Coordinates of C-alpha atoms and ligand atoms in Angstrom, one line a residue:
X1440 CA -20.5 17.6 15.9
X1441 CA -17.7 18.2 18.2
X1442 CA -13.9 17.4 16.8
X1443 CA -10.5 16.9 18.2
X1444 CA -7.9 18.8 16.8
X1445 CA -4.5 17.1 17.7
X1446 CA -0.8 18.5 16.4
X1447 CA 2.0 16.8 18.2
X1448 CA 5.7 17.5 18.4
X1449 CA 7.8 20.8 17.1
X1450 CA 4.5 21.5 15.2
X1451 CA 4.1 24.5 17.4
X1452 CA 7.1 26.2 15.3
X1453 CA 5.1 25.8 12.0
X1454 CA 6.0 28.6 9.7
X1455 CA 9.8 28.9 11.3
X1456 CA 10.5 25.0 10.7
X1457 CA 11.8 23.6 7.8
X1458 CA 10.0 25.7 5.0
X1459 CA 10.5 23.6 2.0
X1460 CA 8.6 20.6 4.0
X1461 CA 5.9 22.6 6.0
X1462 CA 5.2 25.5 4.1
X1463 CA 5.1 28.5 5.7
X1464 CA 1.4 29.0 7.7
X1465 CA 1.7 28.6 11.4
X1466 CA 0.1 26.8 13.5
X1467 CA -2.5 29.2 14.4
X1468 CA -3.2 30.1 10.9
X1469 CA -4.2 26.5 10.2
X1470 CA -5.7 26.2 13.3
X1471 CA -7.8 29.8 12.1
X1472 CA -8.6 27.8 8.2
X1473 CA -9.4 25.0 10.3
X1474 CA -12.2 26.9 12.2
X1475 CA -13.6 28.6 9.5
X1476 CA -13.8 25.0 7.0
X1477 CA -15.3 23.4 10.6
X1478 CA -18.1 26.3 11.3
X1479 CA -19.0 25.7 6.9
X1480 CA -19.2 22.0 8.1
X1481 CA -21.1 22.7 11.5
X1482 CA -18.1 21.6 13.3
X1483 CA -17.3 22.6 16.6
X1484 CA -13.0 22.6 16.7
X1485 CA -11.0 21.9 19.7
X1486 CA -8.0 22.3 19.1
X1487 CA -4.4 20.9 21.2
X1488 CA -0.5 20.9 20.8
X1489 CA 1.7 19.2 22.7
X1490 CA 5.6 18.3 22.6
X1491 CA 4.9 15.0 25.3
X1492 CA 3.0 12.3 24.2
X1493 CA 1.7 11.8 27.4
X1494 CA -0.3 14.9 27.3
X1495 CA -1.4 14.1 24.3
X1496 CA -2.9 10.7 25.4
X1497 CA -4.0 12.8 28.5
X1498 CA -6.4 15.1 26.8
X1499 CA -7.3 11.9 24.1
X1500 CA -8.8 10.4 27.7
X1501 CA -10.1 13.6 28.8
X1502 CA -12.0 14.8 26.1
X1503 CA -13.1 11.2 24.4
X1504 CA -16.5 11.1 26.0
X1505 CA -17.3 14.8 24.6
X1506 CA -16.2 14.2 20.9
X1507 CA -17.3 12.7 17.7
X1508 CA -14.1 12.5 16.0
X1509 CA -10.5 13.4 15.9
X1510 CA -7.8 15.1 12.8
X1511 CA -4.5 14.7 14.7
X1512 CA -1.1 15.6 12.9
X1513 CA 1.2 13.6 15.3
X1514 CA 4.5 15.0 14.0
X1515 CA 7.5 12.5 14.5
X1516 CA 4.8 9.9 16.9
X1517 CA 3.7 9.3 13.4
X1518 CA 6.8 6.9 13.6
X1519 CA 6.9 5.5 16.5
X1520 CA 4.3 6.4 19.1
X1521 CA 2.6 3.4 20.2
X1522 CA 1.5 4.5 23.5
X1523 CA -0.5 7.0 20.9
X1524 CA -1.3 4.0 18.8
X1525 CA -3.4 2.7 22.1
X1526 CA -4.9 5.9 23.5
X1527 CA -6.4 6.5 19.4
X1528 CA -7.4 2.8 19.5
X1529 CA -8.9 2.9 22.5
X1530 CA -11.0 5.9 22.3
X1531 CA -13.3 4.0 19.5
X1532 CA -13.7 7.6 17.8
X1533 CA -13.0 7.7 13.8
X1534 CA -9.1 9.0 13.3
X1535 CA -8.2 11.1 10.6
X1536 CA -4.5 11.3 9.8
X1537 CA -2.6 14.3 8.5
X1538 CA 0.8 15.6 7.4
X1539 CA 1.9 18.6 5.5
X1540 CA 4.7 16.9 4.1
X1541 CA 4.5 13.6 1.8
X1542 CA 6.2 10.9 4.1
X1543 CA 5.7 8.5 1.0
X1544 CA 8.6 11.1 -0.2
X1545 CA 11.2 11.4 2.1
X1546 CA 13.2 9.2 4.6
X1547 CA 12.8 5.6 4.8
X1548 CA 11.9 5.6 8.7
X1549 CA 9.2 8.7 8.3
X1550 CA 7.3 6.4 5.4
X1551 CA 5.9 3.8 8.3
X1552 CA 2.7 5.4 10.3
X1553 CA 2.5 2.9 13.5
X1554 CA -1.2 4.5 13.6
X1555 CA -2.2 3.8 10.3
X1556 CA -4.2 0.5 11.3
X1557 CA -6.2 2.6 13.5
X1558 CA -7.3 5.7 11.0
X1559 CA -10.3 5.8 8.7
X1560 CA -7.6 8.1 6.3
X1561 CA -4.7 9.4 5.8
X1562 CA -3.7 12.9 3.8
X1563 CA -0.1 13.5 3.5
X1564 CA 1.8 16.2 1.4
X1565 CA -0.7 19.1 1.1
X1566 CA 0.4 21.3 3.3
X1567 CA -2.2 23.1 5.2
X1568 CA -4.7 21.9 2.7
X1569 CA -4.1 18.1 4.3
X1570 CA -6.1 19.2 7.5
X1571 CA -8.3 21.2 5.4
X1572 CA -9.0 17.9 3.4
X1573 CA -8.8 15.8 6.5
X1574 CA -11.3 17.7 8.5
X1575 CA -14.3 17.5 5.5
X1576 CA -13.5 13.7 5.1
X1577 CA -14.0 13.0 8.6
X1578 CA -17.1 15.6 9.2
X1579 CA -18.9 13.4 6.3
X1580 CA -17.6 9.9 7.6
X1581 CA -19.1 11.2 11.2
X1582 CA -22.0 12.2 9.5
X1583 CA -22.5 9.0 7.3
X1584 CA -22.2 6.7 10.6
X1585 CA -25.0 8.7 12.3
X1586 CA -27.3 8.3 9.6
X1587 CA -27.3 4.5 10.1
Ligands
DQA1400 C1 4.9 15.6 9.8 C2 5.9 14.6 9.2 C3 6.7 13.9 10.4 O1 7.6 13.0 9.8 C4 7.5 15.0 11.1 O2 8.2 14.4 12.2 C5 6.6 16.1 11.6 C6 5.6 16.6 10.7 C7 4.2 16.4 8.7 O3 3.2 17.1 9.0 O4 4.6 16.3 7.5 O5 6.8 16.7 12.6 O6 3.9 14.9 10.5

């Protein structure tokens, strides 16, 4: 099974950025546990960062017809991305939501998800484990669908 791996805005300076909310693993390093927890899984990764939200909703289009599912961290689109809201509806593919920090815990605007309604799940406040989490929830949701 083949699954999108989406991190959106200033999540490219993990490990430099605000420590005592994102821990301190980059980017690639969670992109590296994500790829070995997706190979255990038999899932094939691909993986994408981007600072626009249009080119985030450009590779959502691009690669929809060639996935099974995507884990996307949208950073601060969490909040208010609704052009992201549509692309994720739109590509009918189950949504797994992720955060490293627990939005639940911190300022009133970062607690609303405007892509909640359109996720199977949502795993906030783990740190990297969130995605590692995220990515075996979806693998199995995948997997329960195609069984039917
Ligand atoms: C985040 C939480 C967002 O509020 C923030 O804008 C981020 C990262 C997280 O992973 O905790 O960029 O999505």
């Amino acid at each position: 099974m083949k699954i999108m791996v989406i991190n959106g805005p200033n999540l490219n300076m993990l490990g430099k950025r605000e420590p005592e909310h994102y821990g301190t693993d980059t980017l690639e390093s969670i992109e590296q546990a994500l790829t070995g927890k997706g190979k255990a899984l038999g899932c094939e990764l691909i993986f994408f960062q981007s600072n626009h939200e249009g080119g985030i909703i450009d590779f959502i289009q691009e690669k929809t017809g060639a996935a099974d599912g995507i884990l996307i961290n949208p950073g601060a689109l969490t909040h208010y991305g609704y052009s992201l809201h549509d692309a994720l509806a739109d590509a009918g593919l189950p949504v797994v939501e992720v955060h490293l920090s627990d939005i639940q815990a911190r300022e009133e605007w970062r607690k609303i998800s405007v892509i909640s309604d359109v996720v199977i799940k949502q795993i906030s406040g783990l740190k990297t484990k969130s995605y590692l989490l995220g990515l075996e929830a979806l693998a199995e949701y995948i997997r329960s669908q195609k069984k039917k």
